[in-house]
Amino acid sequence: MSLRFAARMESVPRSFIREILKVTQDSSIISFAGGLPNPDLFPVEAFAEAAARVITEDGAHVLQYATTEGYQPLREWIAARYRDRQGLNVTADDIVITSGSQQGLDLMGKIFLNNGDTVIMESPGYLGAIQAFSMYGPKFVGVPLEDDGPDLDALERAVKDGARLFYAVTSFQNPSGLTYTREKRQAVADILKGTDVIFAEDNPYGELRFRGENVPPLYGLRPENSMLMGSFSKIAAPGFRLGWVATSPEIRQSLVTAKQAADLHTGTVAQRIMYRYLMDNDIDQHIARIRERYGRQGRAMLAAAEAYFPEEVKVTRPEGGMFLWAELPTKRPIMELFDAAIARKVAFVPGKPFYVDGGGDNTMRLNFSNASEEVIDEGMKRLGECIKAHLAGK
Amino acid sequence: MSLRFAARMESVPRSFIREILKVTQDSSIISFAGGLPNPDLFPVEAFAEAAARVITEDGAHVLQYATTEGYQPLREWIAARYRDRQGLNVTADDIVITSGSQQGLDLMGKIFLNNGDTVIMESPGYLGAIQAFSMYGPKFVGVPLEDDGPDLDALERAVKDGARLFYAVTSFQNPSGLTYTREKRQAVADILKGTDVIFAEDNPYGELRFRGENVPPLYGLRPENSMLMGSFSKIAAPGFRLGWVATSPEIRQSLVTAKQAADLHTGTVAQRIMYRYLMDNDIDQHIARIRERYGRQGRAMLAAAEAYFPEEVKVTRPEGGMFLWAELPTKRPIMELFDAAIARKVAFVPGKPFYVDGGGDNTMRLNFSNASEEVIDEGMKRLGECIKAHLAGK
């Protein structure tokens, strides 16, 4: 008797980050490796009250099966926010609640990708998307990410070569922290218009801007054949696993069919608690608090990078989100730096797994949302020393 | 510009049941069409308390991201229950928490099914599994379900023909209400032993026995290359979307990889509330109450079938669960009966969609968990009259 898995399982990259995170479980290590929101900011009491209230008041419905599309008032809240804040033409009918935005990626792969289809990823790109899409056997093409958005020539070539789907995190990207400018958004929309390419815009960090002005999602510039994903994980709490997809009625129908087969529907309890929380509390005030805190933490990390990193190390200057990206002027394997850093009790994520077509050996992702400014300063100091030694070939 | 979906989307059956349920939304209709637990029995206050307590006491963890495998104490609780109640050799490490047991089906399809692989389904079989597996393009083979379990000759033939996976709901099956006897479980295990066939045992209703003696899951008789799925939906509440898979370490590893790509992990909030509920309350007392109620409702439906249905209509005699199955001695399309029944304000689910290889045109599924005995009696009376007219060709 033998155990054989489906062929698709061979193409899935092991979660390098999970492995890294295991190494960094040690509480004496200062970890910039994770991607967790700061739990100090979770509105614990407000959620406890919302949970008790909603179950007590409407238990028979809150605890029962529900529709695949999601809780209607929550869909309405999300759509109204898109209309009011981003000027998007979105109604509640366009929204499907998903089990975290990660599920949106899986469902998208499921409904659109045939084996061998081309998926355009940003280089570097979000690892969770690479993993989700990998299950459907695509061919990945990377488009380099510049400080203001993707390399347009490379994107245009990939689109003309017959890509099926372009996945992008347009604001405060994971892993790079970079944001598409308004101009680049328009240019990308112009490239995509009139093509069959599915555009999948993932925007979990969009509300976490601590510098500069809001830029509306690209989705509004080219809504046809497009999907816009959002999440409550970064603006409220990830433990509910609540995300959503906004899309056209035609795509939504297939999405719902796929979601029904995947998990029937997202937890009613989670959706109802979140909605109650949104009704009884001022989410904007809460988001302002997150922005203020992450802004301080992000500035502390940038200041520390300037103070402690050698000048030749290039770092991104995020206007929001949770991550910063560094590029080293060396071909020495970054795993050697990783090991040295762990020995000095500081951790980061080596950048290579974020590239679908090689490269990135000299890059790293640094998370600033989950450590105080003092801890960030100390960790960056240690990391700076390790980088200097690494560049000196020691 | 056109919108093309992946080829797999063409093979997914539309959810006939969802369509049926829409027809039966009308509250003046007595519906035996659904598959909902009785909400009167939801432990509303206990869950409200558990939710408030667990978020207040441990919000920073409850609201945060967590591991893909699931909350460790909950995994331990499930494993201990299998050991103590069913004599299964299962540890916490063997358990993966899933977003409802429906997700177990999807992940199973994902990790095991290549396009064209053969999946053995019971005839009739669970529609949610047909939908989930359809996404991976298998060839379905049906094995007739007899009163005591599957037709062993047909199962053996299908296994020898090189099937990849056999999916079975061994106790109080959805849709038939039938249960594999101890003897048939052993016979099935003997057929599977030494083969590569993945055995997927789904047991969401196993604890809802209201007649006869507990029979342990088949899983224990042939654990190699097998998975046993369970759920809190029927013993506590479905609104949390909490299920699980018990399996071997080798399968578990692939399952976790696939689950990570699908939704990172099942909601921490839901898992923690459920665990708190289990610690602070007597779930056995609660299950006893469900059993008692469903037993009364099931007996009421059976008694009504005997009183109002023509003798030639064959009905199953469930020992637990939520469903009863009826077979009519006619070739007249059952949709005509369905329409006539709706006109008389009573609804059922036509049985045809539960068959992967045709047949079942003269069958229907009747749910008894979600109506009082009086309502059941009235509905069955109306349905009996419709059936008589249908058989008389009127």
mmCIF file of N, CA and C in Angstrom, chain B residues 235-299:
data_model
loop_
_atom_site.group_PDB
_atom_site.id
_atom_site.type_symbol
_atom_site.label_atom_id
_atom_site.label_comp_id
_atom_site.label_asym_id
_atom_site.label_seq_id
_atom_site.Cartn_x
_atom_site.Cartn_y
_atom_site.Cartn_z
ATOM 1 N N ILE B 235 -23.683 18.981 16.820
ATOM 2 C CA ILE B 235 -23.736 18.744 18.270
ATOM 3 C C ILE B 235 -23.679 20.045 19.073
ATOM 4 N N ALA B 236 -23.314 21.145 18.412
ATOM 5 C CA ALA B 236 -23.272 22.425 19.132
ATOM 6 C C ALA B 236 -23.979 23.487 18.288
ATOM 7 N N ALA B 237 -23.312 24.011 17.258
ATOM 8 C CA ALA B 237 -23.944 25.003 16.379
ATOM 9 C C ALA B 237 -23.130 25.143 15.101
ATOM 10 N N PRO B 238 -23.808 25.263 13.960
ATOM 11 C CA PRO B 238 -23.094 25.365 12.678
ATOM 12 C C PRO B 238 -22.493 26.739 12.397
ATOM 13 N N GLY B 239 -22.996 27.776 13.106
ATOM 14 C CA GLY B 239 -22.588 29.146 12.806
ATOM 15 C C GLY B 239 -21.122 29.447 13.063
ATOM 16 N N PHE B 240 -20.421 28.537 13.770
ATOM 17 C CA PHE B 240 -18.990 28.731 13.992
ATOM 18 C C PHE B 240 -18.163 28.230 12.817
ATOM 19 N N ARG B 241 -18.757 27.355 11.981
ATOM 20 C CA ARG B 241 -18.021 26.662 10.918
ATOM 21 C C ARG B 241 -16.783 25.980 11.497
ATOM 22 N N LEU B 242 -17.030 25.021 12.356
ATOM 23 C CA LEU B 242 -15.923 24.289 12.965
ATOM 24 C C LEU B 242 -16.076 22.802 12.720
ATOM 25 N N GLY B 243 -15.145 22.267 11.964
ATOM 26 C CA GLY B 243 -15.079 20.837 11.759
ATOM 27 C C GLY B 243 -13.655 20.379 11.973
ATOM 28 N N TRP B 244 -13.393 19.107 11.699
ATOM 29 C CA TRP B 244 -12.030 18.613 11.849
ATOM 30 C C TRP B 244 -11.817 17.394 10.977
ATOM 31 N N VAL B 245 -10.541 17.078 10.776
ATOM 32 C CA VAL B 245 -10.150 15.848 10.105
ATOM 33 C C VAL B 245 -9.173 15.136 11.035
ATOM 34 N N ALA B 246 -9.391 13.840 11.238
ATOM 35 C CA ALA B 246 -8.405 13.005 11.927
ATOM 36 C C ALA B 246 -7.741 12.149 10.865
ATOM 37 N N THR B 247 -6.420 12.124 10.882
ATOM 38 C CA THR B 247 -5.734 11.337 9.859
ATOM 39 C C THR B 247 -4.302 11.035 10.278
ATOM 40 N N SER B 248 -3.570 10.364 9.411
ATOM 41 C CA SER B 248 -2.186 9.989 9.711
ATOM 42 C C SER B 248 -1.266 11.202 9.553
ATOM 43 N N PRO B 249 -0.075 11.160 10.188
ATOM 44 C CA PRO B 249 0.852 12.301 10.096
ATOM 45 C C PRO B 249 1.200 12.652 8.649
ATOM 46 N N GLU B 250 1.328 11.637 7.800
ATOM 47 C CA GLU B 250 1.748 11.896 6.420
ATOM 48 C C GLU B 250 0.663 12.670 5.653
ATOM 49 N N ILE B 251 -0.583 12.241 5.807
ATOM 50 C CA ILE B 251 -1.678 12.952 5.140
ATOM 51 C C ILE B 251 -1.867 14.326 5.778
ATOM 52 N N ARG B 252 -1.744 14.365 7.093
ATOM 53 C CA ARG B 252 -1.951 15.632 7.802
ATOM 54 C C ARG B 252 -1.022 16.727 7.280
ATOM 55 N N GLN B 253 0.212 16.365 7.002
ATOM 56 C CA GLN B 253 1.177 17.357 6.533
ATOM 57 C C GLN B 253 0.712 18.004 5.220
ATOM 58 N N SER B 254 0.242 17.198 4.289
ATOM 59 C CA SER B 254 -0.252 17.743 3.017
ATOM 60 C C SER B 254 -1.531 18.536 3.227
ATOM 61 N N LEU B 255 -2.354 18.040 4.131
ATOM 62 C CA LEU B 255 -3.609 18.719 4.442
ATOM 63 C C LEU B 255 -3.327 20.125 4.987
ATOM 64 N N VAL B 256 -2.337 20.226 5.840
ATOM 65 C CA VAL B 256 -1.992 21.519 6.440
ATOM 66 C C VAL B 256 -1.432 22.465 5.375
ATOM 67 N N THR B 257 -0.609 21.937 4.477
ATOM 68 C CA THR B 257 -0.087 22.754 3.371
ATOM 69 C C THR B 257 -1.241 23.307 2.541
ATOM 70 N N ALA B 258 -2.204 22.440 2.226
ATOM 71 C CA ALA B 258 -3.348 22.859 1.408
ATOM 72 C C ALA B 258 -4.232 23.830 2.177
ATOM 73 N N LYS B 259 -4.411 23.586 3.454
ATOM 74 C CA LYS B 259 -5.267 24.477 4.244
ATOM 75 C C LYS B 259 -4.631 25.855 4.393
ATOM 76 N N GLN B 260 -3.330 25.871 4.554
ATOM 77 C CA GLN B 260 -2.649 27.163 4.665
ATOM 78 C C GLN B 260 -2.880 28.009 3.422
ATOM 79 N N ALA B 261 -2.815 27.376 2.271
ATOM 80 C CA ALA B 261 -3.053 28.092 1.013
ATOM 81 C C ALA B 261 -4.528 28.478 0.870
ATOM 82 N N ALA B 262 -5.413 27.723 1.530
ATOM 83 C CA ALA B 262 -6.859 27.942 1.361
ATOM 84 C C ALA B 262 -7.403 29.056 2.250
ATOM 85 N N ASP B 263 -6.956 29.113 3.518
ATOM 86 C CA ASP B 263 -7.465 30.177 4.401
ATOM 87 C C ASP B 263 -6.571 30.449 5.616
ATOM 88 N N LEU B 264 -5.312 30.076 5.511
ATOM 89 C CA LEU B 264 -4.318 30.240 6.586
ATOM 90 C C LEU B 264 -4.648 29.396 7.812
ATOM 91 N N HIS B 265 -5.803 29.651 8.405
ATOM 92 C CA HIS B 265 -6.257 28.828 9.531
ATOM 93 C C HIS B 265 -7.720 29.139 9.771
ATOM 94 N N THR B 266 -8.373 28.247 10.526
ATOM 95 C CA THR B 266 -9.774 28.470 10.889
ATOM 96 C C THR B 266 -9.817 29.505 12.013
ATOM 97 N N GLY B 267 -10.866 30.323 12.016
ATOM 98 C CA GLY B 267 -10.966 31.435 12.959
ATOM 99 C C GLY B 267 -10.596 31.076 14.387
ATOM 100 N N THR B 268 -9.688 31.862 14.941
ATOM 101 C CA THR B 268 -9.268 31.653 16.327
ATOM 102 C C THR B 268 -10.432 31.955 17.273
ATOM 103 N N VAL B 269 -11.175 33.014 16.971
ATOM 104 C CA VAL B 269 -12.291 33.405 17.824
ATOM 105 C C VAL B 269 -13.274 32.243 17.947
ATOM 106 N N ALA B 270 -13.657 31.654 16.825
ATOM 107 C CA ALA B 270 -14.604 30.544 16.836
ATOM 108 C C ALA B 270 -14.059 29.357 17.630
ATOM 109 N N GLN B 271 -12.807 29.025 17.393
ATOM 110 C CA GLN B 271 -12.217 27.866 18.083
ATOM 111 C C GLN B 271 -12.146 28.077 19.584
ATOM 112 N N ARG B 272 -11.782 29.290 19.965
ATOM 113 C CA ARG B 272 -11.624 29.560 21.390
ATOM 114 C C ARG B 272 -12.971 29.610 22.107
ATOM 115 N N ILE B 273 -13.990 30.181 21.450
ATOM 116 C CA ILE B 273 -15.335 30.197 22.064
ATOM 117 C C ILE B 273 -15.816 28.756 22.244
ATOM 118 N N MET B 274 -15.640 27.942 21.204
ATOM 119 C CA MET B 274 -16.105 26.559 21.289
ATOM 120 C C MET B 274 -15.403 25.822 22.422
ATOM 121 N N TYR B 275 -14.095 26.019 22.531
ATOM 122 C CA TYR B 275 -13.361 25.318 23.578
ATOM 123 C C TYR B 275 -13.826 25.763 24.964
ATOM 124 N N ARG B 276 -14.010 27.085 25.126
ATOM 125 C CA ARG B 276 -14.499 27.605 26.405
ATOM 126 C C ARG B 276 -15.874 27.012 26.740
ATOM 127 N N TYR B 277 -16.729 26.974 25.711
ATOM 128 C CA TYR B 277 -18.058 26.370 25.894
ATOM 129 C C TYR B 277 -17.931 24.924 26.381
ATOM 130 N N LEU B 278 -17.048 24.167 25.754
ATOM 131 C CA LEU B 278 -16.884 22.751 26.123
ATOM 132 C C LEU B 278 -16.362 22.599 27.548
ATOM 133 N N MET B 279 -15.524 23.551 27.979
ATOM 134 C CA MET B 279 -14.964 23.475 29.330
ATOM 135 C C MET B 279 -15.990 23.854 30.392
ATOM 136 N N ASP B 280 -16.857 24.824 30.058
ATOM 137 C CA ASP B 280 -17.761 25.377 31.069
ATOM 138 C C ASP B 280 -19.132 24.718 31.073
ATOM 139 N N ASN B 281 -19.377 23.805 30.143
ATOM 140 C CA ASN B 281 -20.705 23.209 30.031
ATOM 141 C C ASN B 281 -20.620 21.704 29.837
ATOM 142 N N ASP B 282 -21.747 21.038 30.017
ATOM 143 C CA ASP B 282 -21.790 19.580 29.861
ATOM 144 C C ASP B 282 -22.328 19.251 28.470
ATOM 145 N N ILE B 283 -21.412 19.043 27.534
ATOM 146 C CA ILE B 283 -21.817 18.811 26.153
ATOM 147 C C ILE B 283 -22.616 17.508 26.024
ATOM 148 N N ASP B 284 -22.328 16.533 26.878
ATOM 149 C CA ASP B 284 -23.057 15.261 26.787
ATOM 150 C C ASP B 284 -24.525 15.436 27.148
ATOM 151 N N GLN B 285 -24.749 16.259 28.167
ATOM 152 C CA GLN B 285 -26.121 16.562 28.545
ATOM 153 C C GLN B 285 -26.825 17.271 27.379
ATOM 154 N N HIS B 286 -26.084 18.173 26.753
ATOM 155 C CA HIS B 286 -26.639 18.904 25.623
ATOM 156 C C HIS B 286 -26.957 17.956 24.460
ATOM 157 N N ILE B 287 -26.019 17.076 24.149
ATOM 158 C CA ILE B 287 -26.240 16.121 23.046
ATOM 159 C C ILE B 287 -27.419 15.202 23.376
ATOM 160 N N ALA B 288 -27.539 14.826 24.637
ATOM 161 C CA ALA B 288 -28.667 13.973 25.043
ATOM 162 C C ALA B 288 -29.995 14.678 24.747
ATOM 163 N N ARG B 289 -30.025 15.969 24.969
ATOM 164 C CA ARG B 289 -31.231 16.743 24.686
ATOM 165 C C ARG B 289 -31.539 16.749 23.185
ATOM 166 N N ILE B 290 -30.499 16.917 22.374
ATOM 167 C CA ILE B 290 -30.693 16.893 20.910
ATOM 168 C C ILE B 290 -31.223 15.526 20.487
ATOM 169 N N ARG B 291 -30.577 14.480 20.987
ATOM 170 C CA ARG B 291 -30.983 13.112 20.642
ATOM 171 C C ARG B 291 -32.438 12.856 20.995
ATOM 172 N N GLU B 292 -32.800 13.308 22.177
ATOM 173 C CA GLU B 292 -34.166 13.092 22.648
ATOM 174 C C GLU B 292 -35.152 13.800 21.705
ATOM 175 N N ARG B 293 -34.856 15.041 21.381
ATOM 176 C CA ARG B 293 -35.747 15.830 20.535
ATOM 177 C C ARG B 293 -35.819 15.272 19.111
ATOM 178 N N TYR B 294 -34.643 15.018 18.522
ATOM 179 C CA TYR B 294 -34.637 14.501 17.148
ATOM 180 C C TYR B 294 -35.278 13.112 17.100
ATOM 181 N N GLY B 295 -35.124 12.360 18.192
ATOM 182 C CA GLY B 295 -35.762 11.040 18.263
ATOM 183 C C GLY B 295 -37.275 11.176 18.182
ATOM 184 N N ARG B 296 -37.800 12.123 18.952
ATOM 185 C CA ARG B 296 -39.250 12.352 18.910
ATOM 186 C C ARG B 296 -39.664 12.790 17.512
ATOM 187 N N GLN B 297 -38.903 13.716 16.932
ATOM 188 C CA GLN B 297 -39.256 14.233 15.623
ATOM 189 C C GLN B 297 -39.141 13.148 14.550
ATOM 190 N N GLY B 298 -38.090 12.365 14.644
ATOM 191 C CA GLY B 298 -37.901 11.274 13.683
ATOM 192 C C GLY B 298 -39.014 10.239 13.779
ATOM 193 N N ARG B 299 -39.378 9.892 15.022
ATOM 194 C CA ARG B 299 -40.469 8.919 15.211
ATOM 195 C C ARG B 299 -41.788 9.483 14.696
#
